[in-house]
Short mmCIF file of C-alpha atoms in Angstrom, two decimals:
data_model
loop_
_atom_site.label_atom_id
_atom_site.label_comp_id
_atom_site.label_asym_id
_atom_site.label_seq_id
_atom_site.Cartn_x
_atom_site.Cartn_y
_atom_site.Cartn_z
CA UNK A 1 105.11 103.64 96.50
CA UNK A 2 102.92 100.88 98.34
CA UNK A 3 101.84 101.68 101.63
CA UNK A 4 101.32 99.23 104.16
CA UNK A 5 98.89 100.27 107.09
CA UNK A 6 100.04 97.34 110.02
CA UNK A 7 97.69 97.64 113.09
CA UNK A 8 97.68 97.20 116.07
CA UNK A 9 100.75 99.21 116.28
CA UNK A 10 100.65 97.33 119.89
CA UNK A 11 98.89 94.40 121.69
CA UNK A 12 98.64 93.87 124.96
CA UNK A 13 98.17 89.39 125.30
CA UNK A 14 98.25 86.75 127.85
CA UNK A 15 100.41 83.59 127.64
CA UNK A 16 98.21 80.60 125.58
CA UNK A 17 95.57 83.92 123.80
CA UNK A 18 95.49 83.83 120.01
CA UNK A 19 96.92 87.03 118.78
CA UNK A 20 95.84 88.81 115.20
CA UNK A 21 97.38 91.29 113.43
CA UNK A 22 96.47 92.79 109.93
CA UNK A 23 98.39 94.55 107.07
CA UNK A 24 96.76 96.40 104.41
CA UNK A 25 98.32 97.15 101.48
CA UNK A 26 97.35 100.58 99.11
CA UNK A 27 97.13 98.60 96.11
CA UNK A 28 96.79 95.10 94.85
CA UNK A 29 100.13 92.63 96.25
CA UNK A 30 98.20 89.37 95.25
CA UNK A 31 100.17 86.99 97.76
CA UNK A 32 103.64 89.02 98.36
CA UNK A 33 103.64 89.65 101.84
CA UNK A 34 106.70 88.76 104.41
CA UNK A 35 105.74 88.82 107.70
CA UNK A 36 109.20 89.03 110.22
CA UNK A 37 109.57 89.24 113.84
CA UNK A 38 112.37 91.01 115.42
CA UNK A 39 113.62 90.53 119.01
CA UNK A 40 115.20 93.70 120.70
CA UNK A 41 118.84 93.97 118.98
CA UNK A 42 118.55 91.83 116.59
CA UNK A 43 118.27 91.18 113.27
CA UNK A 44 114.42 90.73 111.70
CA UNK A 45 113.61 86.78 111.04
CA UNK A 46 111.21 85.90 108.64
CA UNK A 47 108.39 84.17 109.78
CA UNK A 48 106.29 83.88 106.35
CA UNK A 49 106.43 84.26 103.10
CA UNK A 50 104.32 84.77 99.90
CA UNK A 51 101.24 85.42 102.94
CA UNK A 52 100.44 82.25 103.99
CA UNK A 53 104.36 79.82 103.63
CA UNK A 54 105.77 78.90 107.00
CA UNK A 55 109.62 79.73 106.64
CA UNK A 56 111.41 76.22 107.11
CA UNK A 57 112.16 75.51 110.97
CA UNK A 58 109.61 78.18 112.46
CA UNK A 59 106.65 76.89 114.91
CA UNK A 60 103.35 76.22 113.44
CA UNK A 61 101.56 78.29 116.06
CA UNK A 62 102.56 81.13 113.25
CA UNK A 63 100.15 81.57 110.49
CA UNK A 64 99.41 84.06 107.91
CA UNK A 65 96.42 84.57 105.39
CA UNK A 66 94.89 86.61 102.38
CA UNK A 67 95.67 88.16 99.10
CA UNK A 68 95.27 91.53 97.31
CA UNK A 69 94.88 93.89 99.71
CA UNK A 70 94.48 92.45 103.11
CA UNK A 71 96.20 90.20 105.27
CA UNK A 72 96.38 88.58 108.12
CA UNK A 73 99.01 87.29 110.06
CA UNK A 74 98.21 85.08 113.16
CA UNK A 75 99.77 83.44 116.55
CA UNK A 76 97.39 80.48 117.50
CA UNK A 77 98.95 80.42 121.46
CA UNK A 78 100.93 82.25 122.65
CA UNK A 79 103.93 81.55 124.14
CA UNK A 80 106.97 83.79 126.51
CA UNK A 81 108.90 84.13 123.50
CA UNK A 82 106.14 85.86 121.57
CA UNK A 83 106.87 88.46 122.92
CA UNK A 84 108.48 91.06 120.30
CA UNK A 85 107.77 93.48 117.44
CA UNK A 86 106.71 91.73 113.89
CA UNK A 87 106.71 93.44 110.78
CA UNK A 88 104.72 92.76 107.64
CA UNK A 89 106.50 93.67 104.05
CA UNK A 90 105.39 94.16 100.48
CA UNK A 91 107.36 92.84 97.33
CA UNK A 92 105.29 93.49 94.56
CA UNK A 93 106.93 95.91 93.06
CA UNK A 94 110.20 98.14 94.49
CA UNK A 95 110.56 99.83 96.55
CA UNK A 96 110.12 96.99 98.85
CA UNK A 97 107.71 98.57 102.03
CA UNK A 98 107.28 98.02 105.26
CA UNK A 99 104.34 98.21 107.71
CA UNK A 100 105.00 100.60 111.05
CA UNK A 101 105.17 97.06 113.44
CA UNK A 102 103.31 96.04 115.94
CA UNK A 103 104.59 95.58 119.12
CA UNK A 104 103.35 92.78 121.36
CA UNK A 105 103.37 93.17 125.59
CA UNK A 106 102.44 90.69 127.81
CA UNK A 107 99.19 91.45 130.04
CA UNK B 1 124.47 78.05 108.18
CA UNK B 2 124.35 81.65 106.32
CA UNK B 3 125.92 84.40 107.81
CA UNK B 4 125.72 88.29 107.30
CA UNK B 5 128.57 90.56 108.83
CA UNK B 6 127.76 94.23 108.03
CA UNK B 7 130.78 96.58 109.10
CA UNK B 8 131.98 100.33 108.38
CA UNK B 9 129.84 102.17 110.62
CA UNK B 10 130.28 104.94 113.21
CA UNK B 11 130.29 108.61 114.03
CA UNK B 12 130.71 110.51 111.06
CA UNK B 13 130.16 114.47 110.75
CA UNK B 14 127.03 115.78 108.78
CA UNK B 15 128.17 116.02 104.83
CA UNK B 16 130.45 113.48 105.02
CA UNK B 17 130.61 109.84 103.49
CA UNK B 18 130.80 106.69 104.94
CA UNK B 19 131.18 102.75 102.91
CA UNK B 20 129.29 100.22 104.68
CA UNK B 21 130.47 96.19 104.05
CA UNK B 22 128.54 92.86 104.30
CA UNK B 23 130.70 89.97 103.87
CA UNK B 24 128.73 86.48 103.29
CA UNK B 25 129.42 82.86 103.90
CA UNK B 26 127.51 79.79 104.22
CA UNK B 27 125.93 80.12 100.36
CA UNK B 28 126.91 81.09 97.13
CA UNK B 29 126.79 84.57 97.43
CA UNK B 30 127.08 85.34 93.01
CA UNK B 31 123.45 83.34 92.95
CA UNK B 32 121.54 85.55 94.94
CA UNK B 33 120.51 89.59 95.21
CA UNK B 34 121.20 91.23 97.91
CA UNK B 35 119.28 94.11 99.72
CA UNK B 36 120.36 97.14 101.94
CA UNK B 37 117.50 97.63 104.88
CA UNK B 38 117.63 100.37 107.60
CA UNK B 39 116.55 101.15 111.03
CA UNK B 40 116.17 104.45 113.23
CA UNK B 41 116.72 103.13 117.20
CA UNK B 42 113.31 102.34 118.11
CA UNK B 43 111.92 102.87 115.40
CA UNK B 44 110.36 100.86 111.97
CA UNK B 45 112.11 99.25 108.75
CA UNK B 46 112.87 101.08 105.82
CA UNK B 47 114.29 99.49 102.63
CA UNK B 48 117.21 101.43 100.49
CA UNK B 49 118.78 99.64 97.79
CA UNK B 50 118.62 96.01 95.91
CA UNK B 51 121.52 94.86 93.46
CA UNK B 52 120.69 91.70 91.22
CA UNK B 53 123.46 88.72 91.18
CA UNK B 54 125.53 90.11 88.12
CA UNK B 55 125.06 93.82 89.31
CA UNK B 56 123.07 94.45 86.13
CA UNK B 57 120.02 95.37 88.17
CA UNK B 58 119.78 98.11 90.98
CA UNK B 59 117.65 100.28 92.67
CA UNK B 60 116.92 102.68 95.23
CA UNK B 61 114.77 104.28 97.70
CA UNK B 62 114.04 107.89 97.34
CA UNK B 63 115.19 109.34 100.39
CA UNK B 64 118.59 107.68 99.19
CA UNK B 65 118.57 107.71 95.36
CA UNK B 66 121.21 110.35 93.85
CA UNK B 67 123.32 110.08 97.17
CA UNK B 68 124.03 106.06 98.28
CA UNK B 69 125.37 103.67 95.87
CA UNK B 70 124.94 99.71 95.78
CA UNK B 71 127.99 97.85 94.65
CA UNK B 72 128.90 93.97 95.16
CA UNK B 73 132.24 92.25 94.71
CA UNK B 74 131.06 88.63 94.06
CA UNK B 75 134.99 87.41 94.05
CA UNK B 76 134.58 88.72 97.89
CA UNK B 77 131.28 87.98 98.84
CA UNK B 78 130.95 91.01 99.49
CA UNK B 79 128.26 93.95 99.02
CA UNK B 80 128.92 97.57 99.98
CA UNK B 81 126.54 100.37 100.57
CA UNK B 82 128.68 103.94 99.60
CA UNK B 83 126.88 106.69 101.43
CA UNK B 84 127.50 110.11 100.75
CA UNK B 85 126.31 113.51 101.51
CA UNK B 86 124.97 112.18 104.63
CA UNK B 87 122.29 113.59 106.92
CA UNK B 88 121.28 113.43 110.85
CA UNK B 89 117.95 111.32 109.24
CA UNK B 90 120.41 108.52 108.12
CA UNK B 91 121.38 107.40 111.74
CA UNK B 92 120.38 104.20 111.74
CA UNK B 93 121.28 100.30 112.19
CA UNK B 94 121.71 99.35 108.26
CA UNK B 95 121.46 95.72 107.81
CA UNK B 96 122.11 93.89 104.91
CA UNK B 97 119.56 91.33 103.51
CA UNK B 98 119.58 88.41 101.35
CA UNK B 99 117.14 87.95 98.36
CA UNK B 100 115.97 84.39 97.80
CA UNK B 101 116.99 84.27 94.07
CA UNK B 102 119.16 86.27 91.72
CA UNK B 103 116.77 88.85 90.59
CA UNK B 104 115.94 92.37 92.91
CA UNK B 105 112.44 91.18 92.40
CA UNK B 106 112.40 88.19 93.74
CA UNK B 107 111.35 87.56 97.93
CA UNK B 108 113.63 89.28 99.86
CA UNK B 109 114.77 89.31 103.35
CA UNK B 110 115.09 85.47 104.34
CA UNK B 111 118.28 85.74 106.19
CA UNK B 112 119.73 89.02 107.60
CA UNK B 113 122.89 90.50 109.41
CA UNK B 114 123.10 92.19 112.45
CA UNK B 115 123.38 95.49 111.55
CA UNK B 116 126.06 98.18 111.65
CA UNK B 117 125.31 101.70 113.26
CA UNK B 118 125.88 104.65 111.23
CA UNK B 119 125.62 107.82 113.60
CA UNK B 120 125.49 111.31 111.53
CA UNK B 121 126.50 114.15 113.89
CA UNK B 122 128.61 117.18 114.07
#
């Protein structure tokens, strides 16, 4: 199975910083990466897909980068409603992994 | 607007089986695969089972393989989770996910239910 090594687990941000968090995959995923955000008691909602796609009707503060191995996924201000867990996800090849999450807190 | 409803959990004794249901609207449900995705309170996401469109195609996660089954009823638009022999490590929410084509390897996960909470104790 792929492992996917998410860090930080958490992040501690202010309202407006620009936040970073990185997935690494144990093998090669060329570009198939989902990165999801999950509010507290609800379902996950992807954010981006294939690394670097913006899912139709999410804000383009969201970003994500890279290929292979190592990816990036990025908030470029952020805002109240940040303020969650995300999740990055493999799909190269089943079964379909997950990285642990990384939970964001405001400062 | 598509819509997930998982249903069919609860409290159910160590050993025991349980059939989890996610009825879909809002697409056509015999396009696209659908996925089976848990998670412990608290805790992170763990994927269990795909099924393709036609049901030709399935597969599983270890810790499940051998003891839940993937099914889908595409008169129904419907896709069940069977769950047997079940084990205080399966509490969890289980949500069902939709894939984005027909295939198990194609992008999964772009819409999700809820969740239903299956609760394995004695």
């Amino acid at each position: 199975d792929i492992q996917m090594t998410q860090s930080p687990s958490s992040l501690s941000a202010s309202v407006g910083d620009r936040v970073t968090i990185t997935c690494q995959a144990s093998q090669d995923i060329d570009n198939y990466l989902n990165w999801f955000q999950q509010k507290r008691g609800k379902a996950p909602e992807l954010l981006i897909y294939d690394a670097s796609n913006l899912e139709t009707g999410v804000p383009s503060r969201f970003s994500g980068s890279g290929s292979g191995t190592d990816f990036t996924f990025t908030i470029s201000s952020l805002q109240p409603e940040d303020i969650t867990t995300y999740y990055c996800q493999q799909y190269d090849s089943l079964p379909y992994t997950f990285g642990q999450g990384t939970k964001l807190e405001i400062k | 607007e598509v819509q997930l409803v998982e249903s069919g959990g609860g409290l159910v004794q160590p050993g025991r089986s349980l059939t989890l249901s996610c009825a879909a609207s809002g697409f056509t449900f015999g396009d696209y695969a659908m996925h089976w995705v848990r998670q412990v309170p608290g805790k992170g996401l763990e994927w269990l089972s795909g099924i393709s469109w036609n049901s030709d195609d399935l597969d599983y996660a270890d810790s499940v393989k051998g003891r839940f089954t993937i099914s889908r009823d595409n008169a129904r638009n419907s896709v069940y989770l069977q769950m047997n022999s079940l084990r205080a490590e399966d509490t969890a929410f289980y949500h069902c996910a939709k894939g984005v084509s027909g295939g198990i390897a194609a992008r999964p996960g772009d819409s999700w239910g809820q969740g239903t909470l299956v609760t394995v104790s004695s």
